[in-house]
Every structure is written in C-alpha cells, then in structure tokens.
mmCIF file of C-alpha atoms and ligand atoms in Angstrom:
data_model
loop_
_atom_site.group_PDB
_atom_site.id
_atom_site.type_symbol
_atom_site.label_atom_id
_atom_site.label_comp_id
_atom_site.label_asym_id
_atom_site.label_seq_id
_atom_site.Cartn_x
_atom_site.Cartn_y
_atom_site.Cartn_z
ATOM 1 C CA MET A 22 0.041 -0.034 0.014
ATOM 2 C CA MET A 23 1.168 3.503 -0.821
ATOM 3 C CA GLU A 24 2.471 5.626 2.051
ATOM 4 C CA LEU A 25 0.326 8.681 2.956
ATOM 5 C CA ASP A 26 1.387 11.573 5.144
ATOM 6 C CA PRO A 27 -1.220 11.514 7.868
ATOM 7 C CA THR A 28 -0.609 15.254 8.493
ATOM 8 C CA ARG A 29 -1.503 16.193 4.950
ATOM 9 C CA LEU A 30 -4.862 14.462 4.310
ATOM 10 C CA PRO A 31 -7.857 16.473 3.195
ATOM 11 C CA ARG A 32 -10.104 17.557 5.997
ATOM 12 C CA HIS A 33 -13.121 17.121 3.804
ATOM 13 C CA LEU A 34 -13.249 14.661 0.931
ATOM 14 C CA ALA A 35 -16.155 14.808 -1.542
ATOM 15 C CA ILE A 36 -16.821 12.118 -4.118
ATOM 16 C CA ILE A 37 -18.970 11.970 -7.332
ATOM 17 C CA MET A 38 -19.548 8.197 -7.662
ATOM 18 C CA ASP A 39 -20.035 7.785 -11.353
ATOM 19 C CA GLY A 40 -19.998 4.968 -13.902
ATOM 20 C CA ASN A 41 -22.143 2.362 -12.268
ATOM 21 C CA GLY A 42 -24.390 2.045 -15.349
ATOM 22 C CA ARG A 43 -21.468 1.817 -17.751
ATOM 23 C CA TRP A 44 -19.726 -0.792 -15.583
ATOM 24 C CA ALA A 45 -22.846 -2.950 -15.836
ATOM 25 C CA GLN A 46 -23.427 -2.374 -19.503
ATOM 26 C CA GLU A 47 -19.826 -3.316 -20.359
ATOM 27 C CA ARG A 48 -20.593 -6.684 -18.711
ATOM 28 C CA MET A 49 -24.070 -7.123 -20.337
ATOM 29 C CA LEU A 50 -25.585 -6.737 -16.911
ATOM 30 C CA LYS A 51 -28.551 -4.601 -15.857
ATOM 31 C CA ARG A 52 -27.700 -1.054 -14.723
ATOM 32 C CA ILE A 53 -28.992 -1.857 -11.247
ATOM 33 C CA VAL A 54 -26.302 -4.547 -10.820
ATOM 34 C CA GLY A 55 -23.813 -1.684 -11.290
ATOM 35 C CA HIS A 56 -25.469 0.284 -8.505
ATOM 36 C CA GLN A 57 -25.445 -2.840 -6.275
ATOM 37 C CA ARG A 58 -21.686 -3.196 -6.779
ATOM 38 C CA GLY A 59 -21.407 0.525 -6.346
ATOM 39 C CA VAL A 60 -22.779 0.141 -2.773
ATOM 40 C CA GLU A 61 -19.894 -2.220 -1.993
ATOM 41 C CA THR A 62 -17.394 0.492 -3.039
ATOM 42 C CA VAL A 63 -19.345 2.913 -0.797
ATOM 43 C CA ARG A 64 -18.871 0.632 2.184
ATOM 44 C CA MET A 65 -15.160 0.186 1.478
ATOM 45 C CA VAL A 66 -14.570 3.982 1.040
ATOM 46 C CA VAL A 67 -16.527 4.896 4.226
ATOM 47 C CA GLU A 68 -14.431 2.498 6.205
ATOM 48 C CA GLN A 69 -11.124 3.443 4.735
ATOM 49 C CA VAL A 70 -11.740 7.208 5.002
ATOM 50 C CA SER A 71 -12.904 6.959 8.517
ATOM 51 C CA GLN A 72 -9.868 4.866 9.492
ATOM 52 C CA LEU A 73 -7.531 7.324 7.902
ATOM 53 C CA GLY A 74 -8.992 9.912 10.304
ATOM 54 C CA ILE A 75 -10.428 12.239 7.617
ATOM 55 C CA PRO A 76 -13.157 14.109 9.471
ATOM 56 C CA TYR A 77 -15.612 14.749 6.730
ATOM 57 C CA LEU A 78 -16.696 12.555 3.762
ATOM 58 C CA THR A 79 -19.511 13.677 1.367
ATOM 59 C CA LEU A 80 -20.892 11.343 -1.321
ATOM 60 C CA PHE A 81 -23.085 12.328 -4.258
ATOM 61 C CA ALA A 82 -25.590 9.531 -4.080
ATOM 62 C CA PHE A 83 -28.597 10.936 -5.989
ATOM 63 C CA SER A 84 -28.884 14.246 -7.856
ATOM 64 C CA ALA A 85 -31.879 16.454 -8.252
ATOM 65 C CA GLU A 86 -31.731 15.511 -11.962
ATOM 66 C CA ASN A 87 -31.578 11.747 -11.290
ATOM 67 C CA TRP A 88 -35.380 11.857 -10.780
ATOM 68 C CA SER A 89 -35.735 11.861 -14.604
ATOM 69 C CA ARG A 90 -34.139 8.436 -14.901
ATOM 70 C CA PRO A 91 -36.512 5.468 -15.769
ATOM 71 C CA PRO A 92 -38.920 4.964 -12.835
ATOM 72 C CA ALA A 93 -37.703 1.330 -12.265
ATOM 73 C CA GLU A 94 -34.078 2.592 -11.884
ATOM 74 C CA VAL A 95 -35.193 5.312 -9.516
ATOM 75 C CA ARG A 96 -37.157 2.796 -7.484
ATOM 76 C CA ALA A 97 -34.202 0.407 -7.396
ATOM 77 C CA LEU A 98 -31.777 3.205 -6.237
ATOM 78 C CA MET A 99 -34.178 4.222 -3.468
ATOM 79 C CA ALA A 100 -34.483 0.582 -2.384
ATOM 80 C CA LEU A 101 -30.645 0.265 -2.259
ATOM 81 C CA LEU A 102 -30.378 3.515 -0.349
ATOM 82 C CA LYS A 103 -32.883 2.339 2.244
ATOM 83 C CA ARG A 104 -31.165 -0.978 2.647
ATOM 84 C CA PHE A 105 -27.722 0.723 2.888
ATOM 85 C CA VAL A 106 -28.857 3.196 5.615
ATOM 86 C CA ARG A 107 -30.530 0.401 7.554
ATOM 87 C CA SER A 108 -27.701 -2.066 7.298
ATOM 88 C CA GLU A 109 -24.838 0.415 7.885
ATOM 89 C CA THR A 110 -26.219 2.031 11.063
ATOM 90 C CA SER A 111 -24.560 -0.476 13.364
ATOM 91 C CA ARG A 112 -21.226 -0.109 11.541
ATOM 92 C CA MET A 113 -21.526 3.682 11.778
ATOM 93 C CA MET A 114 -22.065 3.271 15.558
ATOM 94 C CA ARG A 115 -19.028 1.013 15.826
ATOM 95 C CA HIS A 116 -16.783 3.513 13.975
ATOM 96 C CA ASP A 117 -18.379 6.500 15.773
ATOM 97 C CA ILE A 118 -19.541 7.949 12.400
ATOM 98 C CA ARG A 119 -22.145 10.710 12.500
ATOM 99 C CA PHE A 120 -24.600 10.448 9.603
ATOM 100 C CA ASN A 121 -25.729 13.597 7.782
ATOM 101 C CA VAL A 122 -27.923 14.307 4.654
ATOM 102 C CA ILE A 123 -28.020 17.244 2.337
ATOM 103 C CA GLY A 124 -30.443 17.893 -0.523
ATOM 104 C CA ASN A 125 -34.137 18.380 -0.998
ATOM 105 C CA ARG A 126 -35.439 15.741 1.373
ATOM 106 C CA ALA A 127 -39.081 16.782 0.669
ATOM 107 C CA GLU A 128 -38.819 15.043 -2.736
ATOM 108 C CA LEU A 129 -37.741 11.708 -1.171
ATOM 109 C CA PRO A 130 -40.334 8.976 -0.490
ATOM 110 C CA ASP A 131 -41.674 8.953 3.111
ATOM 111 C CA GLU A 132 -40.178 5.558 3.874
ATOM 112 C CA ILE A 133 -36.749 6.764 2.859
ATOM 113 C CA ASN A 134 -37.023 9.830 5.029
ATOM 114 C CA GLN A 135 -38.056 7.619 7.955
ATOM 115 C CA ALA A 136 -35.050 5.424 7.494
ATOM 116 C CA LEU A 137 -32.786 8.424 7.196
ATOM 117 C CA ASN A 138 -34.295 10.053 10.285
ATOM 118 C CA GLU A 139 -33.726 6.883 12.381
ATOM 119 C CA THR A 140 -30.024 6.716 11.432
ATOM 120 C CA LEU A 141 -29.530 10.510 11.842
ATOM 121 C CA ALA A 142 -31.039 10.258 15.334
ATOM 122 C CA LYS A 143 -29.030 7.183 16.311
ATOM 123 C CA THR A 144 -25.698 8.575 15.199
ATOM 124 C CA ALA A 145 -26.352 12.236 16.227
ATOM 125 C CA ALA A 146 -24.039 12.026 19.252
ATOM 126 C CA ASN A 147 -21.149 10.362 17.518
ATOM 127 C CA ARG A 148 -17.873 12.242 17.332
ATOM 128 C CA GLY A 149 -15.910 10.563 14.625
ATOM 129 C CA MET A 150 -16.093 11.154 10.875
ATOM 130 C CA VAL A 151 -19.239 12.981 9.498
ATOM 131 C CA LEU A 152 -20.598 10.961 6.596
ATOM 132 C CA THR A 153 -22.803 13.146 4.420
ATOM 133 C CA LEU A 154 -25.007 11.711 1.623
ATOM 134 C CA ALA A 155 -26.213 14.202 -0.924
ATOM 135 C CA LEU A 156 -29.680 13.023 -1.848
ATOM 136 C CA SER A 157 -32.016 14.792 -4.399
ATOM 137 C CA TYR A 158 -29.267 17.327 -4.237
ATOM 138 C CA GLY A 159 -28.497 20.142 -6.697
ATOM 139 C CA GLY A 160 -26.006 22.964 -6.106
ATOM 140 C CA ARG A 161 -28.124 25.552 -7.917
ATOM 141 C CA GLN A 162 -31.212 24.512 -6.138
ATOM 142 C CA GLU A 163 -29.388 24.760 -2.788
ATOM 143 C CA ILE A 164 -28.045 28.291 -3.559
ATOM 144 C CA THR A 165 -31.541 29.450 -4.786
ATOM 145 C CA HIS A 166 -33.154 28.039 -1.623
ATOM 146 C CA ALA A 167 -30.688 29.908 0.476
ATOM 147 C CA ALA A 168 -31.319 33.201 -1.504
ATOM 148 C CA ALA A 169 -35.056 32.727 -1.034
ATOM 149 C CA ARG A 170 -34.830 32.222 2.674
ATOM 150 C CA ILE A 171 -32.580 35.296 3.037
ATOM 151 C CA ALA A 172 -34.967 37.329 0.880
ATOM 152 C CA ARG A 173 -37.923 36.338 3.156
ATOM 153 C CA GLU A 174 -35.988 37.354 6.284
ATOM 154 C CA VAL A 175 -35.088 40.669 4.737
ATOM 155 C CA ALA A 176 -38.713 41.236 3.800
ATOM 156 C CA ALA A 177 -39.790 40.322 7.370
ATOM 157 C CA GLY A 178 -37.246 42.746 8.749
ATOM 158 C CA THR A 179 -35.266 40.145 10.697
ATOM 159 C CA LEU A 180 -32.232 40.655 8.428
ATOM 160 C CA ARG A 181 -30.695 43.784 6.898
ATOM 161 C CA PRO A 182 -29.448 43.732 3.289
ATOM 162 C CA ASP A 183 -25.995 44.947 4.412
ATOM 163 C CA GLN A 184 -25.670 41.783 6.666
ATOM 164 C CA VAL A 185 -25.760 39.564 3.599
ATOM 165 C CA ASP A 186 -22.096 38.498 2.850
ATOM 166 C CA GLU A 187 -20.356 35.279 1.865
ATOM 167 C CA ARG A 188 -20.293 34.033 5.476
ATOM 168 C CA LEU A 189 -24.007 34.647 5.882
ATOM 169 C CA LEU A 190 -24.936 32.956 2.631
ATOM 170 C CA ALA A 191 -22.870 29.957 3.558
ATOM 171 C CA GLN A 192 -24.860 29.624 6.731
ATOM 172 C CA TYR A 193 -28.058 29.252 4.761
ATOM 173 C CA LEU A 194 -26.705 26.333 2.710
ATOM 174 C CA ASP A 195 -27.345 22.659 3.601
ATOM 175 C CA THR A 196 -23.611 22.469 4.394
ATOM 176 C CA ALA A 197 -23.690 25.232 7.050
ATOM 177 C CA ASP A 198 -22.003 22.829 9.515
ATOM 178 C CA LEU A 199 -19.380 21.440 7.156
ATOM 179 C CA PRO A 200 -16.051 22.853 6.041
ATOM 180 C CA ASP A 201 -15.660 23.298 2.258
ATOM 181 C CA PRO A 202 -14.246 20.206 0.574
ATOM 182 C CA ASP A 203 -10.437 20.182 0.062
ATOM 183 C CA PHE A 204 -10.511 17.402 -2.450
ATOM 184 C CA LEU A 205 -13.098 16.161 -5.000
ATOM 185 C CA ILE A 206 -12.851 12.732 -6.649
ATOM 186 C CA ARG A 207 -14.926 11.906 -9.719
ATOM 187 C CA THR A 208 -14.791 8.398 -11.224
ATOM 188 C CA SER A 209 -15.589 7.110 -14.720
ATOM 189 C CA GLY A 210 -13.700 9.699 -16.723
ATOM 190 C CA GLU A 211 -16.233 12.536 -16.800
ATOM 191 C CA MET A 212 -14.723 16.014 -16.185
ATOM 192 C CA ARG A 213 -17.738 17.810 -14.908
ATOM 193 C CA ILE A 214 -19.068 19.203 -11.597
ATOM 194 C CA SER A 215 -22.651 18.168 -12.471
ATOM 195 C CA ASN A 216 -24.360 20.643 -10.139
ATOM 196 C CA PHE A 217 -22.537 19.227 -7.123
ATOM 197 C CA LEU A 218 -21.532 21.590 -4.199
ATOM 198 C CA LEU A 219 -21.161 24.560 -6.573
ATOM 199 C CA TRP A 220 -20.598 27.169 -3.920
ATOM 200 C CA GLN A 221 -18.463 24.848 -1.668
ATOM 201 C CA LEU A 222 -16.048 23.755 -4.426
ATOM 202 C CA ALA A 223 -14.716 27.120 -5.172
ATOM 203 C CA TYR A 224 -11.074 26.290 -4.072
ATOM 204 C CA THR A 225 -11.282 22.448 -4.067
ATOM 205 C CA GLU A 226 -8.608 20.383 -5.698
ATOM 206 C CA LEU A 227 -10.282 18.270 -8.426
ATOM 207 C CA TYR A 228 -9.232 14.679 -9.292
ATOM 208 C CA TYR A 229 -10.588 12.600 -12.095
ATOM 209 C CA THR A 230 -9.999 8.872 -12.791
ATOM 210 C CA ASP A 231 -11.188 6.706 -15.661
ATOM 211 C CA ILE A 232 -12.076 3.892 -13.243
ATOM 212 C CA ASN A 233 -15.813 3.219 -12.927
ATOM 213 C CA TRP A 234 -17.162 3.477 -9.397
ATOM 214 C CA PRO A 235 -17.702 -0.332 -8.883
ATOM 215 C CA ASP A 236 -14.020 -0.855 -9.770
ATOM 216 C CA PHE A 237 -12.749 1.854 -7.467
ATOM 217 C CA THR A 238 -10.477 0.097 -4.962
ATOM 218 C CA ILE A 239 -8.492 0.886 -1.845
ATOM 219 C CA THR A 240 -5.379 1.299 -4.150
ATOM 220 C CA GLU A 241 -7.258 3.795 -6.287
ATOM 221 C CA LEU A 242 -8.325 5.704 -3.172
ATOM 222 C CA TYR A 243 -4.758 5.898 -1.858
ATOM 223 C CA ARG A 244 -3.557 6.897 -5.373
ATOM 224 C CA ALA A 245 -6.051 9.765 -5.332
ATOM 225 C CA LEU A 246 -5.024 10.912 -1.848
ATOM 226 C CA SER A 247 -1.328 10.767 -2.643
ATOM 227 C CA ASP A 248 -2.010 12.888 -5.726
ATOM 228 C CA PHE A 249 -3.730 15.380 -3.379
ATOM 229 C CA GLN A 250 -0.629 15.396 -1.084
ATOM 230 C CA ALA A 251 1.579 16.300 -3.969
ATOM 231 C CA ARG A 252 -0.327 19.462 -4.782
ATOM 232 C CA GLU A 253 0.300 22.911 -3.517
ATOM 233 C CA ARG A 254 -2.873 24.862 -2.603
ATOM 234 C CA ARG A 255 -2.362 28.586 -3.078
ATOM 235 C CA PHE A 256 -5.872 30.054 -2.693
ATOM 236 C CA GLY A 257 -4.944 32.808 -5.121
ATOM 237 C CA LYS A 258 -1.597 33.616 -3.365
ATOM 238 C CA THR A 259 1.837 33.136 -4.917
ATOM 239 C CA SER A 260 3.950 30.081 -4.303
ATOM 240 C CA ALA A 261 6.524 32.134 -2.383
ATOM 241 C CA GLN A 262 3.789 33.448 0.048
ATOM 242 C CA ILE A 263 2.521 29.934 0.644
ATOM 243 C CA GLN A 264 6.062 28.626 1.463
ATOM 244 C CA LEU A 265 6.558 31.529 3.880
ATOM 245 C CA THR A 266 3.354 30.717 5.848
ATOM 246 C CA GLN A 267 4.196 26.956 5.888
ATOM 247 C CA ARG A 268 7.577 27.772 7.487
ATOM 248 C CA SER A 269 6.191 30.127 10.117
HETATM 249 C C1 FPP B 8 -23.578 7.044 -11.014
HETATM 250 O O1 FPP B 8 -23.619 5.981 -11.931
HETATM 251 C C2 FPP B 8 -24.167 6.703 -9.809
HETATM 252 C C3 FPP B 8 -25.383 7.171 -9.312
HETATM 253 C C4 FPP B 8 -26.438 7.803 -10.096
HETATM 254 C C5 FPP B 8 -25.755 6.788 -7.979
HETATM 255 C C6 FPP B 8 -24.777 6.374 -7.013
HETATM 256 C C7 FPP B 8 -25.338 5.344 -6.144
HETATM 257 C C8 FPP B 8 -24.767 4.328 -5.540
HETATM 258 C C9 FPP B 8 -23.272 4.153 -5.600
HETATM 259 C C10 FPP B 8 -25.539 3.332 -4.842
HETATM 260 C C11 FPP B 8 -26.443 3.880 -3.875
HETATM 261 C C12 FPP B 8 -25.791 4.764 -2.945
HETATM 262 C C13 FPP B 8 -25.698 4.586 -1.613
HETATM 263 C C14 FPP B 8 -25.001 5.643 -0.769
HETATM 264 C C15 FPP B 8 -26.284 3.426 -0.930
HETATM 265 P P1 FPP B 8 -24.413 6.161 -13.263
HETATM 266 O O2 FPP B 8 -25.668 5.341 -13.173
HETATM 267 O O3 FPP B 8 -24.575 7.638 -13.604
HETATM 268 O O4 FPP B 8 -23.429 5.468 -14.277
HETATM 269 P P2 FPP B 8 -23.292 5.892 -15.851
HETATM 270 O O5 FPP B 8 -22.883 7.286 -15.896
HETATM 271 O O6 FPP B 8 -22.296 4.846 -16.236
HETATM 272 O O7 FPP B 8 -24.651 5.545 -16.423
#
C-alpha cells in the first residue's frame, strides 16, 4: 500500500460516484447490478476514509436531476439506499460515524425519510467522521433556496441587506455545519461538476479517474489521496507566500 502523510490528508473529501451504469453495460448486466456493486465500493470507502482519520466525507448519491431516470431505476436506487442506511447504522455506531444528509429531502419517499431520520437520530451524538449523503441534491437549487430564505428574512425585517455577505450565505446552505471540501474525486472519466456543491467547491482540488465506481479500489483511493498530497494549494496567493506561511 502507498504511504500517505497523515498530517496532509484532506479535512473534507467529496466524491462523485459515477460509472455504475457503464460498468454494468460493459458486462451485459442490468444497470442496477452496477449500482449494487457501487454500494460495496461505498462501504469500503466509508471504512477506509474513517480509519484514515479524515473528518468529513461527502458522497453524491442521488442528484436532483436523477429523478428523470426510468422509474424502475429510481425505485431500485431508493431501495438500495434504504437498505444501505438500515444495514450500515450499526457499523456507523461502531466507527463513531455521524450520519448527515443534504439535498431536497421533501422530494424523497416517506419511507426513505423515515429510514434516514432513524439513522440521523441514532448517530447524532457520534464524534468521529461525518458521513454526508447528498440526496435529491443540486447545487443551484441549494443556492436558490438559500437566497429565497434570506429574501424572506429581509422582507420580514429580521435581516438587513447589508448583513448579507459570503459568510451569511454559507450559513443558509445545507452544508452550514461542514467545512468546504479540500478534495473532490470523480470516477468514470467525466470531467464535470454536474451541479454538485457549486458554492463549496470554489477552491477544491479536483481529481478525475477513468475507473468506474464499482471498480474503485483501496489502491485507487490511496492513489488519489497521494496525488492530493503532492499538490500545493495557493488560494490565489503566490507560491513564495505559501512557502513562507508553511515555514512560520
Ligand atoms: C452514477 O452511476 C451513480 C449514481 C447515479 C448513484 C450512486 C449510487 C450508488 C453508488 C448506490 C447507492 C448509494 C448509496 C450511498 C447506498 P451512473 O448510473 O450515472 O453511471 P453511468 O454514468 O455509467 O450511467
């Protein structure tokens, strides 16, 4: 296994898990089989990332746009999700993982929301890694929703327009309690953000691999993290400025 520097891991890792359908189609299998295999990769990644001591992991599990997939695939994904949440709760407890959900939960079926609420409540006091699933999530929808809430408060007189700055807007996003991701991994060769965490990814290091999500292994995860460790993050500053602050 590749060596990683434990002092230079991302604080928040976000992942766009893509390529389940293609993985299945390449093997003449139904797309849903790809999603089933994808869940196994999710289990492995959750366990590894939590063991590495990375405090925040966010997975794009279902986009606001995914509702327009064939109804049978949507149903199957919802069923997988419910089973995952139910079956992983005890593992989350063992690893001290706190479960979290972002996205438009009002669009999810009641039984899914029920299962999510149970796991959210059970894991609420855990102090280890925060595992966030983005469900029925869209970055533009999230920002629009935040803007609408702010507008209502301004109209009601509980907020002044001059109080609206970046910090305030960030507090109205679903991710108010999460730091911005340091590192984004996207599998299956697509080089897009696809409406994921639009606001939060402003300074995130992006990583793409051709591997489809069901084939994403521990070695691939370590490869990605070691690539992150080789990068210098400048946040708009010069390289010399960054080296100065690292030395001080
Ligand atoms: C992308 O593959 C993946 C998804 C749309 C959903 C991701 C879902 C899982 C990994 C399983 C359920 C998740 C959890 C957390 C239990 P795709 O279907 O877009 O693949 P394609 O681009 O090859 O068609």
